[in-house]
Structures are given as C-alpha cells and as structure tokens.
Amino acid sequence: MKQVLFILCSVLVIFVRCNSEEETRARLLVSKHILNTYLVENMDINVKYSLFNIGNSAAVDVTLNDRSFGPEAFAVMGGQLKAHIDRIPSHSNYTHVVVVRPIRFGYFNFTSAEVTYKSDIEDTDFQVAWSSEPGEGGIIAFRDYNKRFSSHAFDWAAFAIMSLPSLAIPVFLWYSSKSKYEKLVKSSKRTH
Amino acid sequence: MIGYARIGVIFSVLIAAVNCDSCVRPEVSLKPFTTEDATVVTNIAYIAEFDLKCESGSVNNLYADIEGRIGPISKVGPTSYQVSWVEEVKSAKTGDRVIRLFDEEGYVALRKAIRSGQDITSVEPLVYVVLNHPGAFTGPWFRSESVAVVVGFIIAYIAVSSRSKLSS
C-alpha cells in the first residue's frame, strides 16, 4: 500500500514539475493579417504582424522575418520586413506593421512569417514559430481597378466637350440671327 | 573598514559605467510613413522608422509610449528602430502623433509611475518623435455620374425656359 502511495506521489510531483516548467516558459502566438478590401497593383497593402506572449516568462531575442515579399514582386513602402525585439513581456503583445506595394498583378500566395525567440533568458537554443498564413489573394491590375472604381471625371469631361457642339452651334446660330434681326429693327425705326 | 572602501569603489565604478552607457544628447532622424490613400485598405498604417544617434553612450532597448500605450520597439538596423501601429479608417486621428521614447532606465521609472498610480506624462522621456498624419483620401465626395446628371438637368432647364420665353 505504502509503495503504491509513494509511486502515486512521485508521479504527481513529476506532473506538477512538468506543468510548472511548461508554464514558466515564454510562448509566442504570431498572426499575420492583410488589412485590405482589395489588392491592387501599385497600391498599398497593409500587413500587420501580432505577436502574443501567452507564457509566464518574457520572450527574449525575438526576431521577426518575412521572406514572402520578394523584391521582384513587391516594393516596401513603409517599415521593415525583418525586425528584432529584445524582449516581449509575458501576457503582452507586440504589433509590427509593414506597407508593401505589388509590382505585378495576378494571384499571389501570402505565406507565413518566421519568428525565432528564446523562451527563457537562460536558454541557448532558439524556438522557431511560424505566423498564420493569410492565404492566396488575387491582385487586380490597376487599369481594371480604375475602370471599375475611379471617379470617371475625365470621361465625363470628354463627354461634355463632345456634346458641346450640338448645343453650342444652335445657340450661336440663334444668337446671330437674333442680333441681326434686332439691328434690322433698329435701322427701320431710324428711317421712319 | 577596507572592505567597505572596496565595496564603495566598486559601486562608484558600477554607477559610472551605467552612467557612461546611457545615451547623452540623442539625435533622431525620422523616416515617417502613414497611409494617404485609404480607398483599398481597412486600416490606416502609422509607421515611424528612425535612426537614433547619441553624442556619447549608447542605447540598447527602447520602449515607446504612444498616447498611453506602452510597449517595446523593434530594432531594424544597427542604430535604426521602428514603431508602428494601425487604426481603423473611421477612427484614425489626423495631425501630429507624439511618440515618447524611453531607454531601460526610463522604462523602469514609467513602470514605477504606473504601479504607484502617478501620471505617466510626468516621466521625462529620452527623446520625442512626432509622426504627422495629414489625413487619407477615402474616395470622392460626389459621384461624377450624379454631377453629370445635375449639370444635364440645369442645361435642359435653361434651354426650355429660354425657349418658352421666346415663344411667348
């Protein structure tokens, strides 16, 4: 009986120790969001990375690196795709924003960003985490977007200019005949 | 007695080392970015990339206080840092946004002020960064089709009224 109790107690102690070890380490949850309604060639794409530390210890030496936006397909307008955060305290979050512009149109697969960190200050090994994947998105050509959503002010101005002769020519003819008639009336009044 | 003197010397050396390490007369060169065309995005991005140089000493970790929100700053180069956040297009504030930057010592003072319930604005930052957002274009005020319809009606009204005047 005593032996059984001893084994049970030791199992419990091991379980508690393991559990507490788990909880004292830092754990990062990383999300990557594209904050756009439309993805358009040569227009801004807002990319937001959120790092949540759900562990009970601070995450140190955190490096966020997104290799998915290559220079052949995207131009970085604001922010950096690689960032180092020295420390993210436990139960807190960190937000990183990058604005990119696609150079080409077509379908693009938005893949995850890589995050490396130490889950404890005394750790020598780095943990590797991957962010969520926004997935595939269609980048519309700027011409198509403009056709559908632009104000078409230039088109309406062109229409006004084109329809001007059909309005202006009759008005001009009427005005010239009217002025001619008025001159005639004036001259006939003088002769009388 | 000698022991105390030694400890005193060690402490003063340590304090001097800490003081030497902290950044003196920091200079900031800012590369700002805010969204100016909000027709295809759901949020306005505020990004302040800056280079921080100290006349003497250095700074390792920086913390930012953006209107009460306190957090770490990412390092994106040997002396360059980035602070960034997003706000909804409808609620995004325009004008100057003040970012107060703190080094490790300042951050400790800030945490202390928060714990004791003091006003955090009383803690002096290492340096300020001002990010200006002039506002973003969210689309035209009037649809050009409606303007064309209104102009068409006005021309038609002028034509019809002048014709009726002539015939009468």
mmCIF file of C-alpha atoms in Angstrom:
data_model
loop_
_atom_site.group_PDB
_atom_site.id
_atom_site.type_symbol
_atom_site.label_atom_id
_atom_site.label_comp_id
_atom_site.label_asym_id
_atom_site.label_seq_id
_atom_site.Cartn_x
_atom_site.Cartn_y
_atom_site.Cartn_z
ATOM 1 C CA MET A 1 0.000 0.000 0.000
ATOM 2 C CA LYS A 2 2.788 2.343 1.010
ATOM 3 C CA GLN A 3 4.629 1.551 -2.199
ATOM 4 C CA VAL A 4 1.587 2.378 -4.295
ATOM 5 C CA LEU A 5 1.139 5.664 -2.444
ATOM 6 C CA PHE A 6 4.806 6.508 -2.940
ATOM 7 C CA ILE A 7 4.579 5.819 -6.712
ATOM 8 C CA LEU A 8 1.400 7.913 -6.976
ATOM 9 C CA CYS A 9 3.007 10.785 -5.099
ATOM 10 C CA SER A 10 6.142 10.705 -7.242
ATOM 11 C CA VAL A 11 4.021 10.676 -10.429
ATOM 12 C CA LEU A 12 2.076 13.666 -9.090
ATOM 13 C CA VAL A 13 5.311 15.505 -8.245
ATOM 14 C CA ILE A 14 6.704 14.843 -11.735
ATOM 15 C CA PHE A 15 3.412 16.018 -13.302
ATOM 16 C CA VAL A 16 3.376 19.209 -11.225
ATOM 17 C CA ARG A 17 7.046 19.882 -12.003
ATOM 18 C CA CYS A 18 6.467 19.348 -15.735
ATOM 19 C CA ASN A 19 3.412 21.557 -15.670
ATOM 20 C CA SER A 20 5.134 24.366 -13.826
ATOM 21 C CA GLU A 21 8.096 24.114 -16.218
ATOM 22 C CA GLU A 22 5.715 24.436 -19.148
ATOM 23 C CA GLU A 23 4.042 27.492 -17.693
ATOM 24 C CA THR A 24 7.187 29.367 -16.757
ATOM 25 C CA ARG A 25 8.428 29.469 -20.349
ATOM 26 C CA ALA A 26 7.501 32.043 -22.932
ATOM 27 C CA ARG A 27 5.196 31.021 -25.758
ATOM 28 C CA LEU A 28 4.567 33.218 -28.744
ATOM 29 C CA LEU A 29 1.491 33.138 -30.920
ATOM 30 C CA VAL A 30 2.055 35.008 -34.157
ATOM 31 C CA SER A 31 -0.606 36.215 -36.557
ATOM 32 C CA LYS A 32 -0.177 37.865 -39.937
ATOM 33 C CA HIS A 33 -3.072 39.858 -41.347
ATOM 34 C CA ILE A 34 -3.602 41.651 -44.628
ATOM 35 C CA LEU A 35 -5.717 44.741 -43.889
ATOM 36 C CA ASN A 36 -7.128 45.424 -47.350
ATOM 37 C CA THR A 37 -10.506 45.313 -49.056
ATOM 38 C CA TYR A 38 -8.922 44.980 -52.496
ATOM 39 C CA LEU A 39 -5.403 44.018 -53.539
ATOM 40 C CA VAL A 40 -4.423 46.322 -56.389
ATOM 41 C CA GLU A 41 -1.218 46.596 -58.409
ATOM 42 C CA ASN A 42 0.845 49.641 -57.315
ATOM 43 C CA MET A 43 -1.431 50.410 -54.348
ATOM 44 C CA ASP A 44 -0.744 49.921 -50.642
ATOM 45 C CA ILE A 45 -1.112 46.558 -48.925
ATOM 46 C CA ASN A 46 -1.093 46.810 -45.124
ATOM 47 C CA VAL A 47 0.485 43.808 -43.435
ATOM 48 C CA LYS A 48 0.066 43.547 -39.670
ATOM 49 C CA TYR A 49 2.019 41.077 -37.544
ATOM 50 C CA SER A 50 0.800 40.498 -33.985
ATOM 51 C CA LEU A 51 2.956 38.632 -31.507
ATOM 52 C CA PHE A 52 1.220 37.471 -28.317
ATOM 53 C CA ASN A 53 3.258 36.049 -25.476
ATOM 54 C CA ILE A 54 0.908 33.660 -23.676
ATOM 55 C CA GLY A 55 3.659 32.189 -21.480
ATOM 56 C CA ASN A 56 4.591 33.202 -17.945
ATOM 57 C CA SER A 57 8.093 34.296 -18.855
ATOM 58 C CA ALA A 58 9.335 37.038 -21.164
ATOM 59 C CA ALA A 59 10.335 36.031 -24.697
ATOM 60 C CA VAL A 60 13.814 37.364 -25.447
ATOM 61 C CA ASP A 61 15.861 37.876 -28.606
ATOM 62 C CA VAL A 62 12.738 37.803 -30.758
ATOM 63 C CA THR A 63 13.373 38.114 -34.486
ATOM 64 C CA LEU A 64 10.510 38.515 -36.949
ATOM 65 C CA ASN A 65 11.422 37.793 -40.549
ATOM 66 C CA ASP A 66 9.056 37.719 -43.514
ATOM 67 C CA ARG A 67 10.707 36.438 -46.669
ATOM 68 C CA SER A 68 7.482 36.125 -48.637
ATOM 69 C CA PHE A 69 7.538 39.653 -50.128
ATOM 70 C CA GLY A 70 10.400 39.331 -52.595
ATOM 71 C CA PRO A 71 11.793 42.457 -54.309
ATOM 72 C CA GLU A 72 10.821 41.056 -57.725
ATOM 73 C CA ALA A 73 7.109 41.208 -56.854
ATOM 74 C CA PHE A 74 6.784 43.854 -54.097
ATOM 75 C CA ALA A 75 8.193 47.242 -53.192
ATOM 76 C CA VAL A 76 8.387 48.045 -49.476
ATOM 77 C CA MET A 77 6.856 51.487 -48.876
ATOM 78 C CA GLY A 78 6.982 51.684 -45.068
ATOM 79 C CA GLY A 79 8.505 49.581 -42.304
ATOM 80 C CA GLN A 80 10.946 46.693 -42.472
ATOM 81 C CA LEU A 81 10.295 43.028 -43.164
ATOM 82 C CA LYS A 82 12.932 41.985 -40.634
ATOM 83 C CA ALA A 83 12.767 43.259 -37.072
ATOM 84 C CA HIS A 84 14.373 42.364 -33.783
ATOM 85 C CA ILE A 85 12.565 42.830 -30.491
ATOM 86 C CA ASP A 86 14.730 42.430 -27.451
ATOM 87 C CA ARG A 87 12.020 41.400 -25.038
ATOM 88 C CA ILE A 88 8.277 40.743 -25.093
ATOM 89 C CA PRO A 89 6.988 40.534 -21.504
ATOM 90 C CA SER A 90 4.625 37.735 -20.509
ATOM 91 C CA HIS A 91 0.924 38.178 -21.296
ATOM 92 C CA SER A 92 1.592 41.118 -23.544
ATOM 93 C CA ASN A 93 1.622 41.658 -27.253
ATOM 94 C CA TYR A 94 3.641 43.439 -29.869
ATOM 95 C CA THR A 95 2.423 44.809 -33.205
ATOM 96 C CA HIS A 96 4.573 45.307 -36.274
ATOM 97 C CA VAL A 97 3.241 46.906 -39.456
ATOM 98 C CA VAL A 98 4.713 46.891 -42.947
ATOM 99 C CA VAL A 99 3.234 48.515 -46.054
ATOM 100 C CA VAL A 100 4.125 46.960 -49.401
ATOM 101 C CA ARG A 101 3.041 47.636 -52.988
ATOM 102 C CA PRO A 102 2.738 44.825 -55.526
ATOM 103 C CA ILE A 103 4.638 45.499 -58.742
ATOM 104 C CA ARG A 104 2.745 42.876 -60.747
ATOM 105 C CA PHE A 105 -0.851 41.694 -60.840
ATOM 106 C CA GLY A 106 -2.147 38.120 -60.648
ATOM 107 C CA TYR A 107 -2.626 35.558 -57.917
ATOM 108 C CA PHE A 108 -0.197 35.619 -55.008
ATOM 109 C CA ASN A 109 0.087 33.211 -52.110
ATOM 110 C CA PHE A 110 0.612 35.145 -48.874
ATOM 111 C CA THR A 111 2.617 32.689 -46.775
ATOM 112 C CA SER A 112 3.672 32.841 -43.137
ATOM 113 C CA ALA A 113 6.434 34.856 -41.479
ATOM 114 C CA GLU A 114 9.135 33.227 -39.361
ATOM 115 C CA VAL A 115 9.724 34.177 -35.735
ATOM 116 C CA THR A 116 12.669 32.946 -33.687
ATOM 117 C CA TYR A 117 12.935 33.565 -29.965
ATOM 118 C CA LYS A 118 14.365 32.302 -26.710
ATOM 119 C CA SER A 119 11.646 31.154 -24.344
ATOM 120 C CA ASP A 120 13.788 31.861 -21.326
ATOM 121 C CA ILE A 121 16.631 34.298 -20.714
ATOM 122 C CA GLU A 122 18.978 31.435 -19.852
ATOM 123 C CA ASP A 123 18.114 29.414 -22.941
ATOM 124 C CA THR A 124 20.773 28.908 -25.565
ATOM 125 C CA ASP A 125 18.505 27.348 -28.168
ATOM 126 C CA PHE A 126 16.117 29.374 -30.254
ATOM 127 C CA GLN A 127 12.474 28.420 -30.649
ATOM 128 C CA VAL A 128 11.060 28.785 -34.139
ATOM 129 C CA ALA A 129 7.469 29.900 -34.643
ATOM 130 C CA TRP A 130 5.511 30.491 -37.817
ATOM 131 C CA SER A 131 2.777 33.050 -38.192
ATOM 132 C CA SER A 132 -0.686 32.354 -39.565
ATOM 133 C CA GLU A 133 -0.990 32.322 -43.350
ATOM 134 C CA PRO A 134 -3.343 34.863 -44.936
ATOM 135 C CA GLY A 135 -3.573 32.555 -47.981
ATOM 136 C CA GLU A 136 -3.935 33.199 -51.680
ATOM 137 C CA GLY A 137 -5.201 36.546 -52.902
ATOM 138 C CA GLY A 138 -5.832 37.964 -56.335
ATOM 139 C CA ILE A 139 -4.010 41.204 -57.111
ATOM 140 C CA ILE A 140 -6.075 43.248 -59.587
ATOM 141 C CA ALA A 141 -4.393 45.188 -62.384
ATOM 142 C CA PHE A 142 -4.510 48.937 -61.710
ATOM 143 C CA ARG A 143 -6.269 49.542 -65.079
ATOM 144 C CA ASP A 144 -9.116 47.188 -64.184
ATOM 145 C CA TYR A 145 -9.462 48.706 -60.718
ATOM 146 C CA ASN A 146 -9.524 52.208 -62.180
ATOM 147 C CA LYS A 147 -12.155 51.224 -64.744
ATOM 148 C CA ARG A 148 -14.448 49.980 -62.004
ATOM 149 C CA PHE A 149 -13.834 52.342 -59.095
ATOM 150 C CA SER A 150 -12.364 55.621 -60.355
ATOM 151 C CA SER A 151 -14.491 58.780 -60.403
ATOM 152 C CA HIS A 152 -14.523 58.818 -64.251
ATOM 153 C CA ALA A 153 -14.268 62.618 -64.101
ATOM 154 C CA PHE A 154 -12.086 62.736 -67.207
ATOM 155 C CA ASP A 155 -14.544 60.546 -69.110
ATOM 156 C CA TRP A 156 -17.438 62.856 -68.203
ATOM 157 C CA ALA A 157 -15.354 65.934 -69.127
ATOM 158 C CA ALA A 158 -14.634 64.344 -72.528
ATOM 159 C CA PHE A 159 -18.344 63.593 -72.933
ATOM 160 C CA ALA A 160 -19.196 67.234 -72.115
ATOM 161 C CA ILE A 161 -16.681 68.522 -74.678
ATOM 162 C CA MET A 162 -18.006 66.119 -77.302
ATOM 163 C CA SER A 163 -21.624 67.084 -76.701
ATOM 164 C CA LEU A 164 -20.787 70.796 -76.647
ATOM 165 C CA PRO A 165 -21.021 71.400 -80.464
ATOM 166 C CA SER A 166 -24.571 70.014 -80.667
ATOM 167 C CA LEU A 167 -25.623 72.543 -78.007
ATOM 168 C CA ALA A 168 -23.345 75.459 -78.820
ATOM 169 C CA ILE A 169 -23.891 75.587 -82.632
ATOM 170 C CA PRO A 170 -27.729 76.026 -82.462
ATOM 171 C CA VAL A 171 -27.324 78.596 -79.668
ATOM 172 C CA PHE A 172 -24.757 80.520 -81.752
ATOM 173 C CA LEU A 173 -26.989 80.416 -84.866
ATOM 174 C CA TRP A 174 -29.982 81.616 -82.876
ATOM 175 C CA TYR A 175 -27.962 84.384 -81.256
ATOM 176 C CA SER A 176 -26.547 85.641 -84.588
ATOM 177 C CA SER A 177 -29.992 85.696 -86.256
ATOM 178 C CA LYS A 178 -31.433 87.408 -83.188
ATOM 179 C CA SER A 179 -28.763 90.133 -83.227
ATOM 180 C CA LYS A 180 -29.225 90.547 -86.989
ATOM 181 C CA TYR A 181 -32.993 90.944 -86.549
ATOM 182 C CA GLU A 182 -32.538 93.448 -83.732
ATOM 183 C CA LYS A 183 -30.179 95.516 -85.942
ATOM 184 C CA LEU A 184 -32.766 95.480 -88.714
ATOM 185 C CA VAL A 185 -35.483 96.600 -86.331
ATOM 186 C CA LYS A 186 -33.312 99.452 -85.024
ATOM 187 C CA SER A 187 -32.398 100.674 -88.529
ATOM 188 C CA SER A 188 -36.065 100.552 -89.701
ATOM 189 C CA LYS A 189 -37.081 102.616 -86.666
ATOM 190 C CA ARG A 190 -34.483 105.287 -87.562
ATOM 191 C CA THR A 191 -35.696 105.586 -91.198
ATOM 192 C CA HIS A 192 -39.263 106.206 -90.006
ATOM 193 C CA MET B 1 36.897 49.288 7.035
ATOM 194 C CA ILE B 2 38.993 48.453 3.988
ATOM 195 C CA GLY B 3 36.238 46.111 2.874
ATOM 196 C CA TYR B 4 33.671 48.949 2.943
ATOM 197 C CA ALA B 5 36.000 51.193 0.998
ATOM 198 C CA ARG B 6 36.451 48.499 -1.651
ATOM 199 C CA ILE B 7 32.695 47.995 -1.930
ATOM 200 C CA GLY B 8 32.286 51.764 -2.229
ATOM 201 C CA VAL B 9 34.839 51.916 -5.043
ATOM 202 C CA ILE B 10 33.188 49.007 -6.846
ATOM 203 C CA PHE B 11 29.761 50.684 -6.541
ATOM 204 C CA SER B 12 31.021 54.017 -7.793
ATOM 205 C CA VAL B 13 32.724 52.300 -10.756
ATOM 206 C CA LEU B 14 29.477 50.460 -11.477
ATOM 207 C CA ILE B 15 27.423 53.674 -11.291
ATOM 208 C CA ALA B 16 29.952 55.411 -13.561
ATOM 209 C CA ALA B 17 29.732 52.507 -16.014
ATOM 210 C CA VAL B 18 25.931 52.714 -16.021
ATOM 211 C CA ASN B 19 26.028 56.479 -16.492
ATOM 212 C CA CYS B 20 28.617 56.216 -19.297
ATOM 213 C CA ASP B 21 26.447 53.657 -21.047
ATOM 214 C CA SER B 22 23.279 55.780 -21.116
ATOM 215 C CA CYS B 23 22.626 57.891 -24.169
ATOM 216 C CA VAL B 24 23.551 61.568 -23.945
ATOM 217 C CA ARG B 25 22.000 64.172 -26.275
ATOM 218 C CA PRO B 26 20.214 61.747 -28.596
ATOM 219 C CA GLU B 27 19.576 62.819 -32.189
ATOM 220 C CA VAL B 28 16.707 61.339 -34.129
ATOM 221 C CA SER B 29 16.286 61.322 -37.902
ATOM 222 C CA LEU B 30 12.788 60.179 -38.758
ATOM 223 C CA LYS B 31 11.511 58.402 -41.869
ATOM 224 C CA PRO B 32 7.735 58.615 -41.450
ATOM 225 C CA PHE B 33 5.007 56.754 -43.302
ATOM 226 C CA THR B 34 1.243 56.969 -42.952
ATOM 227 C CA THR B 35 -1.458 55.730 -45.318
ATOM 228 C CA GLU B 36 -2.652 58.554 -47.571
ATOM 229 C CA ASP B 37 -4.900 56.598 -49.906
ATOM 230 C CA ALA B 38 -7.434 54.645 -47.904
ATOM 231 C CA THR B 39 -9.631 53.514 -50.806
ATOM 232 C CA VAL B 40 -8.425 49.897 -50.759
ATOM 233 C CA VAL B 41 -7.334 49.458 -47.129
ATOM 234 C CA THR B 42 -9.378 48.890 -43.968
ATOM 235 C CA ASN B 43 -6.868 50.470 -41.581
ATOM 236 C CA ILE B 44 -4.528 53.430 -41.569
ATOM 237 C CA ALA B 45 -0.911 52.406 -41.008
ATOM 238 C CA TYR B 46 1.301 54.629 -38.867
ATOM 239 C CA ILE B 47 4.979 53.772 -39.249
ATOM 240 C CA ALA B 48 7.837 55.735 -37.706
ATOM 241 C CA GLU B 49 11.252 54.465 -38.738
ATOM 242 C CA PHE B 50 14.040 56.414 -37.113
ATOM 243 C CA ASP B 51 17.746 56.480 -36.664
ATOM 244 C CA LEU B 52 18.934 57.250 -33.127
ATOM 245 C CA LYS B 53 22.420 58.546 -32.569
ATOM 246 C CA CYS B 54 23.876 59.524 -29.216
ATOM 247 C CA GLU B 55 26.619 62.110 -28.709
ATOM 248 C CA SER B 56 28.088 59.739 -26.141
ATOM 249 C CA GLY B 57 26.996 56.427 -24.748
ATOM 250 C CA SER B 58 24.589 54.091 -26.423
ATOM 251 C CA VAL B 59 21.091 52.757 -26.120
ATOM 252 C CA ASN B 60 20.126 49.133 -26.475
ATOM 253 C CA ASN B 61 16.468 48.660 -25.845
ATOM 254 C CA LEU B 62 13.900 51.323 -26.483
ATOM 255 C CA TYR B 63 10.311 51.498 -25.321
ATOM 256 C CA ALA B 64 7.570 53.709 -26.694
ATOM 257 C CA ASP B 65 4.646 55.480 -25.101
ATOM 258 C CA ILE B 66 2.085 56.258 -27.794
ATOM 259 C CA GLU B 67 -0.642 58.246 -26.059
ATOM 260 C CA GLY B 68 -0.714 55.913 -23.050
ATOM 261 C CA ARG B 69 0.048 52.645 -24.853
ATOM 262 C CA ILE B 70 3.438 51.422 -23.679
ATOM 263 C CA GLY B 71 5.425 48.694 -25.384
ATOM 264 C CA PRO B 72 8.773 47.603 -26.781
ATOM 265 C CA ILE B 73 10.208 48.916 -30.028
ATOM 266 C CA SER B 74 11.730 46.772 -32.730
ATOM 267 C CA LYS B 75 15.270 47.265 -33.918
ATOM 268 C CA VAL B 76 15.523 47.168 -37.705
ATOM 269 C CA GLY B 77 19.173 48.150 -38.118
ATOM 270 C CA PRO B 78 22.316 48.805 -36.067
ATOM 271 C CA THR B 79 21.010 52.219 -34.964
ATOM 272 C CA SER B 80 17.537 52.259 -36.508
ATOM 273 C CA TYR B 81 14.239 51.408 -34.903
ATOM 274 C CA GLN B 82 10.602 51.076 -35.930
ATOM 275 C CA VAL B 83 7.375 51.941 -34.135
ATOM 276 C CA SER B 84 4.218 51.000 -35.991
ATOM 277 C CA TRP B 85 0.538 50.546 -35.357
ATOM 278 C CA VAL B 86 -2.774 50.602 -37.210
ATOM 279 C CA GLU B 87 -6.063 52.387 -36.605
ATOM 280 C CA GLU B 88 -9.480 51.960 -38.202
ATOM 281 C CA VAL B 89 -10.021 54.352 -41.126
ATOM 282 C CA LYS B 90 -13.081 55.936 -39.476
ATOM 283 C CA SER B 91 -11.460 56.492 -36.091
ATOM 284 C CA ALA B 92 -7.906 57.306 -37.289
ATOM 285 C CA LYS B 93 -6.703 60.607 -35.871
ATOM 286 C CA THR B 94 -5.078 63.172 -38.126
ATOM 287 C CA GLY B 95 -2.350 65.662 -37.258
ATOM 288 C CA ASP B 96 0.698 65.208 -35.055
ATOM 289 C CA ARG B 97 1.074 61.980 -33.065
ATOM 290 C CA VAL B 98 3.656 62.206 -30.328
ATOM 291 C CA ILE B 99 5.711 59.079 -29.601
ATOM 292 C CA ARG B 100 7.701 59.284 -26.366
ATOM 293 C CA LEU B 101 10.794 57.078 -26.352
ATOM 294 C CA PHE B 102 12.335 55.640 -23.210
ATOM 295 C CA ASP B 103 15.533 53.713 -22.559
ATOM 296 C CA GLU B 104 15.733 50.929 -19.992
ATOM 297 C CA GLU B 105 16.027 53.374 -17.048
ATOM 298 C CA GLY B 106 13.114 55.468 -18.257
ATOM 299 C CA TYR B 107 11.015 52.354 -18.771
ATOM 300 C CA VAL B 108 11.650 51.296 -15.167
ATOM 301 C CA ALA B 109 10.580 54.778 -14.000
ATOM 302 C CA LEU B 110 7.498 54.515 -16.198
ATOM 303 C CA ARG B 111 6.515 51.138 -14.734
ATOM 304 C CA LYS B 112 7.061 52.556 -11.252
ATOM 305 C CA ALA B 113 4.796 55.509 -12.036
ATOM 306 C CA ILE B 114 2.092 53.156 -13.335
ATOM 307 C CA ARG B 115 2.326 50.964 -10.228
ATOM 308 C CA SER B 116 2.058 53.918 -7.886
ATOM 309 C CA GLY B 117 -0.802 55.421 -9.885
ATOM 310 C CA GLN B 118 1.102 58.528 -10.903
ATOM 311 C CA ASP B 119 0.648 60.435 -14.133
ATOM 312 C CA ILE B 120 2.955 58.793 -16.701
ATOM 313 C CA THR B 121 3.388 62.049 -18.591
ATOM 314 C CA SER B 122 5.436 63.298 -15.616
ATOM 315 C CA VAL B 123 8.194 60.803 -16.507
ATOM 316 C CA GLU B 124 10.642 62.521 -18.822
ATOM 317 C CA PRO B 125 11.357 60.534 -21.994
ATOM 318 C CA LEU B 126 14.763 60.094 -23.621
ATOM 319 C CA VAL B 127 13.514 61.768 -26.773
ATOM 320 C CA TYR B 128 10.269 62.605 -28.624
ATOM 321 C CA VAL B 129 9.295 61.592 -32.142
ATOM 322 C CA VAL B 130 6.401 63.375 -33.855
ATOM 323 C CA LEU B 131 4.608 61.494 -36.607
ATOM 324 C CA ASN B 132 2.290 63.621 -38.744
ATOM 325 C CA HIS B 133 -0.734 62.104 -40.468
ATOM 326 C CA PRO B 134 -2.289 64.644 -42.836
ATOM 327 C CA GLY B 135 -5.375 62.524 -43.452
ATOM 328 C CA ALA B 136 -6.243 59.908 -46.014
ATOM 329 C CA PHE B 137 -8.272 60.004 -49.219
ATOM 330 C CA THR B 138 -11.274 57.721 -48.811
ATOM 331 C CA GLY B 139 -12.919 58.439 -52.170
ATOM 332 C CA PRO B 140 -14.587 61.377 -53.964
ATOM 333 C CA TRP B 141 -17.260 63.379 -52.130
ATOM 334 C CA PHE B 142 -19.624 63.274 -55.098
ATOM 335 C CA ARG B 143 -20.052 60.605 -57.716
ATOM 336 C CA SER B 144 -19.253 62.035 -61.139
ATOM 337 C CA GLU B 145 -22.414 60.426 -62.587
ATOM 338 C CA SER B 146 -24.598 62.428 -60.192
ATOM 339 C CA VAL B 147 -22.718 65.644 -61.042
ATOM 340 C CA ALA B 148 -23.245 64.937 -64.774
ATOM 341 C CA VAL B 149 -26.983 64.345 -64.216
ATOM 342 C CA VAL B 150 -27.337 67.608 -62.233
ATOM 343 C CA VAL B 151 -25.431 69.608 -64.907
ATOM 344 C CA GLY B 152 -27.582 67.985 -67.632
ATOM 345 C CA PHE B 153 -30.792 68.995 -65.828
ATOM 346 C CA ILE B 154 -29.560 72.579 -65.351
ATOM 347 C CA ILE B 155 -28.733 72.939 -69.071
ATOM 348 C CA ALA B 156 -32.091 71.413 -70.041
ATOM 349 C CA TYR B 157 -33.929 73.799 -67.678
ATOM 350 C CA ILE B 158 -32.108 76.858 -69.096
ATOM 351 C CA ALA B 159 -32.856 75.753 -72.663
ATOM 352 C CA VAL B 160 -36.545 75.041 -72.052
ATOM 353 C CA SER B 161 -37.157 78.232 -70.040
ATOM 354 C CA SER B 162 -35.464 80.462 -72.633
ATOM 355 C CA ARG B 163 -37.436 78.763 -75.430
ATOM 356 C CA SER B 164 -40.723 79.318 -73.649
ATOM 357 C CA LYS B 165 -39.783 82.974 -73.084
ATOM 358 C CA LEU B 166 -39.127 83.423 -76.807
ATOM 359 C CA SER B 167 -42.314 81.773 -77.956
ATOM 360 C CA SER B 168 -44.422 83.836 -75.574
#
